[in-house]
Short mmCIF file of N, CA and C in Angstrom, two decimals:
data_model
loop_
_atom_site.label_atom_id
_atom_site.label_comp_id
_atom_site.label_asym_id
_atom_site.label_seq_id
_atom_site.Cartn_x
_atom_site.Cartn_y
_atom_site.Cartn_z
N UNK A 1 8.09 5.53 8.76
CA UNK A 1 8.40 6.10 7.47
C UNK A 1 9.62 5.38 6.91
N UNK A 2 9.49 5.11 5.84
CA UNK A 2 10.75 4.34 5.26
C UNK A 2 11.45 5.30 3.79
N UNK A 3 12.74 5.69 4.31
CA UNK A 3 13.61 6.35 3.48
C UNK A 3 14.51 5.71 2.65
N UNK A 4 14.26 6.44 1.46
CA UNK A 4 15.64 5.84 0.65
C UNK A 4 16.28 6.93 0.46
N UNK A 5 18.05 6.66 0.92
CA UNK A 5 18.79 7.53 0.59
C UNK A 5 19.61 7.31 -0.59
N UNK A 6 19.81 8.14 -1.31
CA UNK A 6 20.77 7.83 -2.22
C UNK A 6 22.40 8.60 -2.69
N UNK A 7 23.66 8.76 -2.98
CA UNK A 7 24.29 9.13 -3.13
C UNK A 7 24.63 8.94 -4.10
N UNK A 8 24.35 9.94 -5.39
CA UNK A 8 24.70 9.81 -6.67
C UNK A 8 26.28 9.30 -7.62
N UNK A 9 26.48 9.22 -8.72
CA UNK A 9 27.28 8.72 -9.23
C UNK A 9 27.38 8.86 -10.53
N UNK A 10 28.16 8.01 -11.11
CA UNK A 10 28.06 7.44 -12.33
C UNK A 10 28.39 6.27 -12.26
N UNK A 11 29.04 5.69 -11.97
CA UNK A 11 29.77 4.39 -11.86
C UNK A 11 29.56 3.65 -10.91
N UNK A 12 28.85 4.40 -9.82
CA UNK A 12 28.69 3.93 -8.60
C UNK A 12 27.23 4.78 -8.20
N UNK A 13 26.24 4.62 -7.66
CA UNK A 13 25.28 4.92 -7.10
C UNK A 13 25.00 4.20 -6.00
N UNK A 14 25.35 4.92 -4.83
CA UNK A 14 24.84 4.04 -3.38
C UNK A 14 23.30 4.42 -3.06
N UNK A 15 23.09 3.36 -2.20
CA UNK A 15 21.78 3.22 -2.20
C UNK A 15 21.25 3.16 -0.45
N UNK A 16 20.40 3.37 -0.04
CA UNK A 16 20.21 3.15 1.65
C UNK A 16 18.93 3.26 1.93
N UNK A 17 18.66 2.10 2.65
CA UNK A 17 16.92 2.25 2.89
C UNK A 17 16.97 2.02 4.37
N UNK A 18 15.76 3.11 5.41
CA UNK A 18 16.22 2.90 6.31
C UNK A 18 14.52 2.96 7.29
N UNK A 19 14.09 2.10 7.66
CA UNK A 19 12.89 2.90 8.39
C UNK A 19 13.34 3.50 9.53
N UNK A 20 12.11 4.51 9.90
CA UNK A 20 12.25 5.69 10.64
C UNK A 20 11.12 5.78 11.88
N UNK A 21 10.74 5.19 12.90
CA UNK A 21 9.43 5.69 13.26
C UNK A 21 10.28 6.26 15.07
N UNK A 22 9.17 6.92 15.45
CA UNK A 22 9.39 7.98 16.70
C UNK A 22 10.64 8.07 17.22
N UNK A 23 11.68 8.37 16.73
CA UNK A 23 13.41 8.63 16.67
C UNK A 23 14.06 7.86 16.63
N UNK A 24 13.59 6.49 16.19
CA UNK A 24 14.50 5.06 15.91
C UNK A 24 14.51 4.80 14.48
N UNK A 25 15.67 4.66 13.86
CA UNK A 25 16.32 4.36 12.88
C UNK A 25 16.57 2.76 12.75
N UNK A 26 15.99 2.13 11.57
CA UNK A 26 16.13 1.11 11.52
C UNK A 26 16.77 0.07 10.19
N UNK A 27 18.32 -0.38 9.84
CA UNK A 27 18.47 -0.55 8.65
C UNK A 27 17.81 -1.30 8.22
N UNK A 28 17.32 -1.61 6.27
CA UNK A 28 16.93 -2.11 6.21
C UNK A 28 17.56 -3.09 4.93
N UNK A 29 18.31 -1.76 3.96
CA UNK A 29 19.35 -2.80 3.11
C UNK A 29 19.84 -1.50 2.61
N UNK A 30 20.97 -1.87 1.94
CA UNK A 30 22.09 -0.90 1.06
C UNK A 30 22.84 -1.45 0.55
N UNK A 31 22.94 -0.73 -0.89
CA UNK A 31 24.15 -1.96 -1.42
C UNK A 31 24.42 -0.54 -3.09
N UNK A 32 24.47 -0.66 -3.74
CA UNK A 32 25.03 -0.03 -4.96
C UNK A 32 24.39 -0.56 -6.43
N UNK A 33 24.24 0.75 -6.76
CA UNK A 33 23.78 0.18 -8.49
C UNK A 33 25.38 0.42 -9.18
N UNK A 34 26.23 0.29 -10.44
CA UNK A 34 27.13 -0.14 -10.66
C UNK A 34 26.90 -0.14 -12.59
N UNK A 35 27.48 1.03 -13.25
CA UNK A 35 27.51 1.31 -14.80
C UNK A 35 29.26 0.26 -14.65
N UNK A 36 29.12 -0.12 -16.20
CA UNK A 36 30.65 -0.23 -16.54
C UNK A 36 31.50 0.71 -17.08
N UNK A 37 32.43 0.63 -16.95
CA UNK A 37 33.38 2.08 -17.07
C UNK A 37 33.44 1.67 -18.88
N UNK A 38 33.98 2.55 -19.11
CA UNK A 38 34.45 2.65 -20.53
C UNK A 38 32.70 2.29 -21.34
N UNK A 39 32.04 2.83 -21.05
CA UNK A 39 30.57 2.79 -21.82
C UNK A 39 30.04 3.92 -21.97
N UNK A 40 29.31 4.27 -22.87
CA UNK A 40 29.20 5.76 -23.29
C UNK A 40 27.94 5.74 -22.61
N UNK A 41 28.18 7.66 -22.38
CA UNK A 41 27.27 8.18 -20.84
C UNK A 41 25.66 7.71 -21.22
N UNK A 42 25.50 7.77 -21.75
CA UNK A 42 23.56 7.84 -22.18
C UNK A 42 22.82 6.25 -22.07
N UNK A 43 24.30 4.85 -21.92
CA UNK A 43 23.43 3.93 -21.45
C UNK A 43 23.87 3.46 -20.35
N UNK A 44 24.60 4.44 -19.83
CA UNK A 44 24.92 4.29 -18.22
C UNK A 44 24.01 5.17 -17.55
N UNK A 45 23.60 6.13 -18.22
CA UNK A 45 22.61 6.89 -17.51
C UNK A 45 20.78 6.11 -17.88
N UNK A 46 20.63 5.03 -18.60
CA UNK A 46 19.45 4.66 -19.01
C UNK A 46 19.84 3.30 -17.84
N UNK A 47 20.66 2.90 -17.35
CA UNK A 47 20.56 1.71 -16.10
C UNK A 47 20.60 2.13 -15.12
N UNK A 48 21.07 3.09 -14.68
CA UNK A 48 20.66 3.88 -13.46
C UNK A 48 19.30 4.29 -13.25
N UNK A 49 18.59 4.66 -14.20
CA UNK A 49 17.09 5.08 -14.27
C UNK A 49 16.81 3.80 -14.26
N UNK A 50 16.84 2.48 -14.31
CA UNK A 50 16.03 1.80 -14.81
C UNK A 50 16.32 0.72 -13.15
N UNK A 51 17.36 0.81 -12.85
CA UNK A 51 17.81 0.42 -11.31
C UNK A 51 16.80 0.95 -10.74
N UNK A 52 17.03 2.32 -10.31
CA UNK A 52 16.80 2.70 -9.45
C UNK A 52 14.82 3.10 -9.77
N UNK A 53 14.37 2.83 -10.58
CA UNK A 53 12.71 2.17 -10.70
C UNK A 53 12.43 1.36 -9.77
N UNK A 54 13.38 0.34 -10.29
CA UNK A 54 13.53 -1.05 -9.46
C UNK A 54 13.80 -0.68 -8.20
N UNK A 55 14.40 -0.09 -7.85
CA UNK A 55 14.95 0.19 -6.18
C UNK A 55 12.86 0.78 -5.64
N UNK A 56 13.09 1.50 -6.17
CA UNK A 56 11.55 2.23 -5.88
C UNK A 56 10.36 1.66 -6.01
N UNK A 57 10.31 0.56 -6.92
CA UNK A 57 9.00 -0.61 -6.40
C UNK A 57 9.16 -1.20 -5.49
N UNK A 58 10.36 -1.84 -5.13
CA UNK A 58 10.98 -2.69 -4.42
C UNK A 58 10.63 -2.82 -3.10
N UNK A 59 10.99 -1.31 -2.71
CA UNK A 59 10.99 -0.57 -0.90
C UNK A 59 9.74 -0.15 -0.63
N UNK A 60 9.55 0.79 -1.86
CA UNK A 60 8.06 1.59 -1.54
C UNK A 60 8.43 2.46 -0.35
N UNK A 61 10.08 3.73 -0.72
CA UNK A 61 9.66 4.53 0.58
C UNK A 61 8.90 5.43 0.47
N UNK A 62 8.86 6.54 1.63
CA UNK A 62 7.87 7.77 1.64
C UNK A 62 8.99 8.60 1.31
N UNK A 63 10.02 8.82 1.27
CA UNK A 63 10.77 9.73 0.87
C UNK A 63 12.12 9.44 0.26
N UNK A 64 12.53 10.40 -0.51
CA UNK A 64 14.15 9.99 -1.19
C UNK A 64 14.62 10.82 -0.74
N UNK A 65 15.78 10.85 -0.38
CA UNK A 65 16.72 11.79 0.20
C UNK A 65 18.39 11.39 -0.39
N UNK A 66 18.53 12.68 -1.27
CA UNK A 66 19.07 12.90 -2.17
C UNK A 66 20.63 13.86 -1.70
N UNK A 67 22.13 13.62 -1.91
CA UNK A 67 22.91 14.42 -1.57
C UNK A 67 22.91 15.44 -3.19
N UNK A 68 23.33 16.60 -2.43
CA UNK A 68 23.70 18.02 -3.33
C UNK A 68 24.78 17.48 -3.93
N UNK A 69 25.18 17.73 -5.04
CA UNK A 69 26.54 18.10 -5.51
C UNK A 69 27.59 18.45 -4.85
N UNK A 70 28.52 18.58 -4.75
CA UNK A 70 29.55 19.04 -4.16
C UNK A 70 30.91 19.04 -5.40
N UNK A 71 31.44 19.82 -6.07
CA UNK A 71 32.76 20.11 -7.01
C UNK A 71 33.83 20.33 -6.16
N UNK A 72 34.96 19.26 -6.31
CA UNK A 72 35.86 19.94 -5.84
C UNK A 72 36.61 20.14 -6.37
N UNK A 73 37.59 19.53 -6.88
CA UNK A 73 39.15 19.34 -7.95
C UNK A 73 38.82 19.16 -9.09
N UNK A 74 37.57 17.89 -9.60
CA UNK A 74 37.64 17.52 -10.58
C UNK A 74 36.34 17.34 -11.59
N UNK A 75 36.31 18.89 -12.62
CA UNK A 75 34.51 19.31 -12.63
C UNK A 75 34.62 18.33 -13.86
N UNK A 76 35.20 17.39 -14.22
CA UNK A 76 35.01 16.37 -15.40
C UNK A 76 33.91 15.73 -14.94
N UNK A 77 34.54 14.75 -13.46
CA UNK A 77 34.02 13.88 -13.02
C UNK A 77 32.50 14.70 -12.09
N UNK A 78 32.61 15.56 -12.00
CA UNK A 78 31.52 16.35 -11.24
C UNK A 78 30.18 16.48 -12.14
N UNK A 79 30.62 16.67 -13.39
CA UNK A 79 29.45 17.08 -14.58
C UNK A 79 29.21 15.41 -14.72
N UNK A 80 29.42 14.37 -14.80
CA UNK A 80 29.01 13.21 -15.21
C UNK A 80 28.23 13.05 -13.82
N UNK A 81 28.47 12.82 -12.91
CA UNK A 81 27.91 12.64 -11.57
C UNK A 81 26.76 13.54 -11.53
N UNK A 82 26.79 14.91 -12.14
CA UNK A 82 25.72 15.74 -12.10
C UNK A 82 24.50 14.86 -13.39
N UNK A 83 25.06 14.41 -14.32
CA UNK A 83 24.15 13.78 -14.67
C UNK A 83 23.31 12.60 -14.30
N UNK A 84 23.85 11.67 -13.46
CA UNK A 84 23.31 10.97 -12.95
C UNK A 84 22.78 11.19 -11.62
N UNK A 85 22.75 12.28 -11.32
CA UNK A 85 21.96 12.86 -10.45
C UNK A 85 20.54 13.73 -10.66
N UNK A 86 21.14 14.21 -12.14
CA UNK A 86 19.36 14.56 -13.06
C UNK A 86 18.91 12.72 -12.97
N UNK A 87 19.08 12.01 -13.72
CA UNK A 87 18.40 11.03 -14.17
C UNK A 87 17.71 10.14 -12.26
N UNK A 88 18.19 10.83 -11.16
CA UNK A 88 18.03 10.16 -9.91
C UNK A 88 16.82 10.79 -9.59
N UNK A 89 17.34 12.28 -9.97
CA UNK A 89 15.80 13.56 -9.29
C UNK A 89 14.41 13.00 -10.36
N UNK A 90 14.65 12.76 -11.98
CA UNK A 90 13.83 12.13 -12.64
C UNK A 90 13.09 10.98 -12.48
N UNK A 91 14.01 10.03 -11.87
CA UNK A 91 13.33 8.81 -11.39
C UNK A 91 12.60 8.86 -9.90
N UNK A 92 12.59 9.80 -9.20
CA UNK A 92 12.20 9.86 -8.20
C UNK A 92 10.63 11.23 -8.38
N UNK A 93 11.19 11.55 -9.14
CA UNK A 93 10.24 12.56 -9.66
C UNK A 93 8.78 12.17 -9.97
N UNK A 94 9.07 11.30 -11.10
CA UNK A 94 8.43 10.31 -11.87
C UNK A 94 7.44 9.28 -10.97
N UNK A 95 8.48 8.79 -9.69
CA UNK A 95 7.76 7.90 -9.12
C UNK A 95 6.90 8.53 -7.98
N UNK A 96 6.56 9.80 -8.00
CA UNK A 96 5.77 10.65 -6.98
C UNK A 96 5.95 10.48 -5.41
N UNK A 97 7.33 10.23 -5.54
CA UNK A 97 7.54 10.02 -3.96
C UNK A 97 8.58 11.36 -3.74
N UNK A 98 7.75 12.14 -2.42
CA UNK A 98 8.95 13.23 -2.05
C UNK A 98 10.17 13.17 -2.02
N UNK A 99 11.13 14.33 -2.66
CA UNK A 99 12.20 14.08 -2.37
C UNK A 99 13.17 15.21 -1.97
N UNK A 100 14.33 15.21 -1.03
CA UNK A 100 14.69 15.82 -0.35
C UNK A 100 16.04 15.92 -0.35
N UNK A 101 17.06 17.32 -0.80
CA UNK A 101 18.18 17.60 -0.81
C UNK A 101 18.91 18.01 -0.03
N UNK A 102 20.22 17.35 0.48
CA UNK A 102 20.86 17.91 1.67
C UNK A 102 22.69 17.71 1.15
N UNK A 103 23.36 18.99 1.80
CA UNK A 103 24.56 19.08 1.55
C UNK A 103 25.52 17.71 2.36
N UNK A 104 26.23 17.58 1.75
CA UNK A 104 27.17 16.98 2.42
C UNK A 104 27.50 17.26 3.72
N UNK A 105 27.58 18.36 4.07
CA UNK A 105 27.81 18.88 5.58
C UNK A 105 26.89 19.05 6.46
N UNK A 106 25.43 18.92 5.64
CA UNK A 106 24.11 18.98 6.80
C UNK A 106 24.30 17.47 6.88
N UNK A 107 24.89 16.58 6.09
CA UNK A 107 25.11 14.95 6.58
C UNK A 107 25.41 14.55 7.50
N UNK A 108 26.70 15.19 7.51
CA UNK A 108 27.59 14.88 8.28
C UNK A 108 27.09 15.79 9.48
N UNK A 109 27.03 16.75 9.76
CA UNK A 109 26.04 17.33 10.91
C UNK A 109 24.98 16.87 11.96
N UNK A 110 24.24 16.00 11.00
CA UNK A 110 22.88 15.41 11.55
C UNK A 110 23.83 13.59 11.69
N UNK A 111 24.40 12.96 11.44
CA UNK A 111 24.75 11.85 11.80
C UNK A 111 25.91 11.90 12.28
N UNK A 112 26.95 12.88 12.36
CA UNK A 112 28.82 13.02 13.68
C UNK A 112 28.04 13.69 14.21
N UNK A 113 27.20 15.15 14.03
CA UNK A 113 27.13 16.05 15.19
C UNK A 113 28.15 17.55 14.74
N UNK A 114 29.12 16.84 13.56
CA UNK A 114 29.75 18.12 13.24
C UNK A 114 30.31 18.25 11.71
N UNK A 115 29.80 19.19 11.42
CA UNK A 115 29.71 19.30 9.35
C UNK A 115 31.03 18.99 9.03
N UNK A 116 32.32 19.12 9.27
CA UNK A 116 33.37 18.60 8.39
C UNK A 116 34.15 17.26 8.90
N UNK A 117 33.02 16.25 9.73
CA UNK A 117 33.30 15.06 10.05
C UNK A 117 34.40 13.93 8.57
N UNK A 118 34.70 13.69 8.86
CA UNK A 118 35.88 12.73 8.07
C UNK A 118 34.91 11.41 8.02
N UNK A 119 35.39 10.55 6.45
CA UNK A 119 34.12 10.07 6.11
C UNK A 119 34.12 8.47 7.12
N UNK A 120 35.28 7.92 7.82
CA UNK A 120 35.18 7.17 8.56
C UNK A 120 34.52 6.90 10.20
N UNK A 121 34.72 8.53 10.38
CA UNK A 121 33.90 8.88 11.40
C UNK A 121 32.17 8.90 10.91
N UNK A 122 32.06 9.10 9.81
CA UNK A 122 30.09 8.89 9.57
C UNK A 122 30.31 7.76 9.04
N UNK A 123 30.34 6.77 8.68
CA UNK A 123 30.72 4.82 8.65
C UNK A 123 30.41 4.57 10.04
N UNK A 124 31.43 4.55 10.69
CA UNK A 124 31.40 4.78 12.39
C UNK A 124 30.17 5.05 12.81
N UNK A 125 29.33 6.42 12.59
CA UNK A 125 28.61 6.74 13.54
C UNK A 125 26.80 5.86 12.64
N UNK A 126 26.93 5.44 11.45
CA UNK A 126 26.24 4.67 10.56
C UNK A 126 26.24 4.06 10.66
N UNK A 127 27.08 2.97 11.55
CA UNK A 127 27.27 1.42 11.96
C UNK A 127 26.48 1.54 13.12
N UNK A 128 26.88 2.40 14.03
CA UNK A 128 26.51 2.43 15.42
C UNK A 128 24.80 3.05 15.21
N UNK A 129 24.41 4.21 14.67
CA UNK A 129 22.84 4.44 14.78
C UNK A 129 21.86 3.34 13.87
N UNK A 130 23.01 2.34 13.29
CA UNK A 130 21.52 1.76 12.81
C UNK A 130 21.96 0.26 13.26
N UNK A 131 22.48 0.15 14.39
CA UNK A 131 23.01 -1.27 15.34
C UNK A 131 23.53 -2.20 14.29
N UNK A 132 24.33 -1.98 13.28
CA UNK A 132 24.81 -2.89 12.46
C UNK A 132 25.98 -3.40 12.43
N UNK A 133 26.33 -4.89 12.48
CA UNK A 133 28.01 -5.45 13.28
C UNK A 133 28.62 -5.36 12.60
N UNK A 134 28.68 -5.02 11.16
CA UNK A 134 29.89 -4.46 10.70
C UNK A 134 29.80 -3.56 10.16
N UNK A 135 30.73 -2.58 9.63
CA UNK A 135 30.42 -0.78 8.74
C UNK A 135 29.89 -1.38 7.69
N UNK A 136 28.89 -0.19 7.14
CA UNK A 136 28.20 -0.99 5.63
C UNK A 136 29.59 -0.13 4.56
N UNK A 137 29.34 -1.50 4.15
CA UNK A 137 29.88 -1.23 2.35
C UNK A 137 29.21 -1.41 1.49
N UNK A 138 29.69 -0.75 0.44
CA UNK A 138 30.91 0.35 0.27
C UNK A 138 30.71 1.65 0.59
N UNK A 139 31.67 2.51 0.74
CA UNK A 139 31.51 3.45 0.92
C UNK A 139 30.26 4.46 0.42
N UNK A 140 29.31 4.27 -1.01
CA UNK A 140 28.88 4.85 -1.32
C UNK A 140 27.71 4.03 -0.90
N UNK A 141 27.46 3.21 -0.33
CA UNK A 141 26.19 2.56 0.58
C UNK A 141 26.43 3.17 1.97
N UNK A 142 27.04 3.30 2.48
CA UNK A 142 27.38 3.88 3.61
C UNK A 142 27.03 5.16 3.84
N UNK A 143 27.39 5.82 2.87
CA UNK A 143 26.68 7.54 2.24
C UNK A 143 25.41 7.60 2.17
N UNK A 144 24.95 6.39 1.68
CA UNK A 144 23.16 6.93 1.34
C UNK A 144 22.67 6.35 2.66
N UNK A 145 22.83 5.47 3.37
CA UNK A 145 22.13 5.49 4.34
C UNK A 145 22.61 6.47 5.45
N UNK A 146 23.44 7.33 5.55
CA UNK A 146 23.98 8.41 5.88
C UNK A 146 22.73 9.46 5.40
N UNK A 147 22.42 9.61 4.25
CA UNK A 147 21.64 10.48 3.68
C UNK A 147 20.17 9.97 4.36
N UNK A 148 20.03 8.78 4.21
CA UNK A 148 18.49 8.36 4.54
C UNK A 148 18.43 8.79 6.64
N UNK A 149 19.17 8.53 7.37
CA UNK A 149 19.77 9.07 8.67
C UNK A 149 19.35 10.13 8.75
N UNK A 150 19.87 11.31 8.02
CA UNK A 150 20.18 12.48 8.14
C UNK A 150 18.39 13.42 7.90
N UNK A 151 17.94 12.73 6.73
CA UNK A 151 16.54 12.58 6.49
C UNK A 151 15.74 12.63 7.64
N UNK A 152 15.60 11.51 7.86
CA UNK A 152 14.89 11.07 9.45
C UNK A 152 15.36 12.16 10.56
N UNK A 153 16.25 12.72 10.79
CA UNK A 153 16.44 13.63 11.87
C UNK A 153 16.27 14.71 11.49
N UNK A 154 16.36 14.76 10.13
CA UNK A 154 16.06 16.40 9.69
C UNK A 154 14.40 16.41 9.71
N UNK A 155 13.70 15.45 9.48
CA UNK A 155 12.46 14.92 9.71
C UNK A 155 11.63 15.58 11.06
N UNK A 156 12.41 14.44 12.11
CA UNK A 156 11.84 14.56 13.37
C UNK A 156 11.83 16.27 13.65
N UNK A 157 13.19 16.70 13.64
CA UNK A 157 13.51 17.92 14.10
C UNK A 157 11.78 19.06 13.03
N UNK A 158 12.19 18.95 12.13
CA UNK A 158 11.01 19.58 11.49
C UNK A 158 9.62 19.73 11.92
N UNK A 159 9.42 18.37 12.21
CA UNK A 159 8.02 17.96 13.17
C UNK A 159 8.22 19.14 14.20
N UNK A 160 9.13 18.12 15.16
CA UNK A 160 9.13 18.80 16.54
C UNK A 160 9.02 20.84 16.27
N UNK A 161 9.74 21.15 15.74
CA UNK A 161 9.57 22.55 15.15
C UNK A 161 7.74 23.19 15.29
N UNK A 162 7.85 22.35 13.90
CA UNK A 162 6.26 22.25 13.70
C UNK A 162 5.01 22.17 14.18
N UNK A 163 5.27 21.50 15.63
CA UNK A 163 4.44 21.26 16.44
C UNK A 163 4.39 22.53 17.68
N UNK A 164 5.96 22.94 17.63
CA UNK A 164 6.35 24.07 18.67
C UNK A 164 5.17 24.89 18.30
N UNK A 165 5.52 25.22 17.08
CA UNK A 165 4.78 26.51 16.35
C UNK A 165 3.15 26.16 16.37
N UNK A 166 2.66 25.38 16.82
CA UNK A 166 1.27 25.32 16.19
C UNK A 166 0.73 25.48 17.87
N UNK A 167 1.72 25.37 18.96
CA UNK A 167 1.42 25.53 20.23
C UNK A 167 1.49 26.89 20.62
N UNK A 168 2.36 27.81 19.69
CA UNK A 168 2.30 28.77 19.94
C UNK A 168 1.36 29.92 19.17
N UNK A 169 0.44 29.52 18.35
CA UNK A 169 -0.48 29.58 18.05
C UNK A 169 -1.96 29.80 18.17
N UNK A 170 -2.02 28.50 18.99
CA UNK A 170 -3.36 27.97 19.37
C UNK A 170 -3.68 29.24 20.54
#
């Protein structure tokens, strides 16, 4: 199964593609889509849609895996980011490939092992599960294949679930 994760933005949209088959994680690229600052929101939000098309012919994954929102200090920058996170769920929408929302802390959960991991420790543990010799950058590439990670194990685990239940069933 090949995931794309993504970690929304405005200015920055990271990106992470990762295949997935029987509990091996495999990178495959990440890198960032990139608005210019000082440009008004509606054609920074029409290159992000139009990127991330492109990202989605490109890979051809089976799933997007998408981070939640999170507000903390600063709901300026939170509401712009929320928009380019409509125009992410739209483009993914659009392109009929499942897609899948997870908090920041089920991230960090499913790739440290513990929800309020510090973001160098999931770099760290993102370098190491997908055997890559150096931490990916930038940070917001690092995030989505974090997200695409987190996917895949929230994945397997689901299966495995899934399968419990159909044994207990039969």
């Amino acid at each position: 199964m090949r995931i794309l994760g993504i970690d929304p933005g405005i200015g920055t949209v990271g990106f992470g593609v990762v295949d997935s088959e029987k509990g091996k994680n495999q990178y495959v690229a990440c890198g960032v889509i990139s608005t210019p600052p000082n440009t008004a929101l509606s054609p920074r939000l029409d290159m992000i849609y139009k990127d991330l098309n492109q990202l989605i012919d490109a890979f051809a994954p089976d799933a997007i895996s998408v981070e939640e929102l999170f507000f903390s200090k600063n709901i300026t920058t939170g509401i712009a980011v929320a928009h380019g996170r409509g125009v992410i769920l739209l483009s993914a929408y659009r392109s009929g490939v499942p897609v899948f929302e997870y908090t920041p802390m089920q991230v960090k959960q499913a790739v440290v092992g513990y929800g309020n991991a510090k973001k160098q420790q999931v770099i760290y543990m993102v370098q190491r599960l997908l055997n890559m010799k150096s931490p990916p950058r930038p940070d917001d590439a690092a995030d989505a294949l974090a997200l695409a990670i987190c996917h895949a194990r929230s994945r397997t685990s689901m299966l495995a679930q899934a399968a419990e239940g159909d044994k207990e069933c039969s």
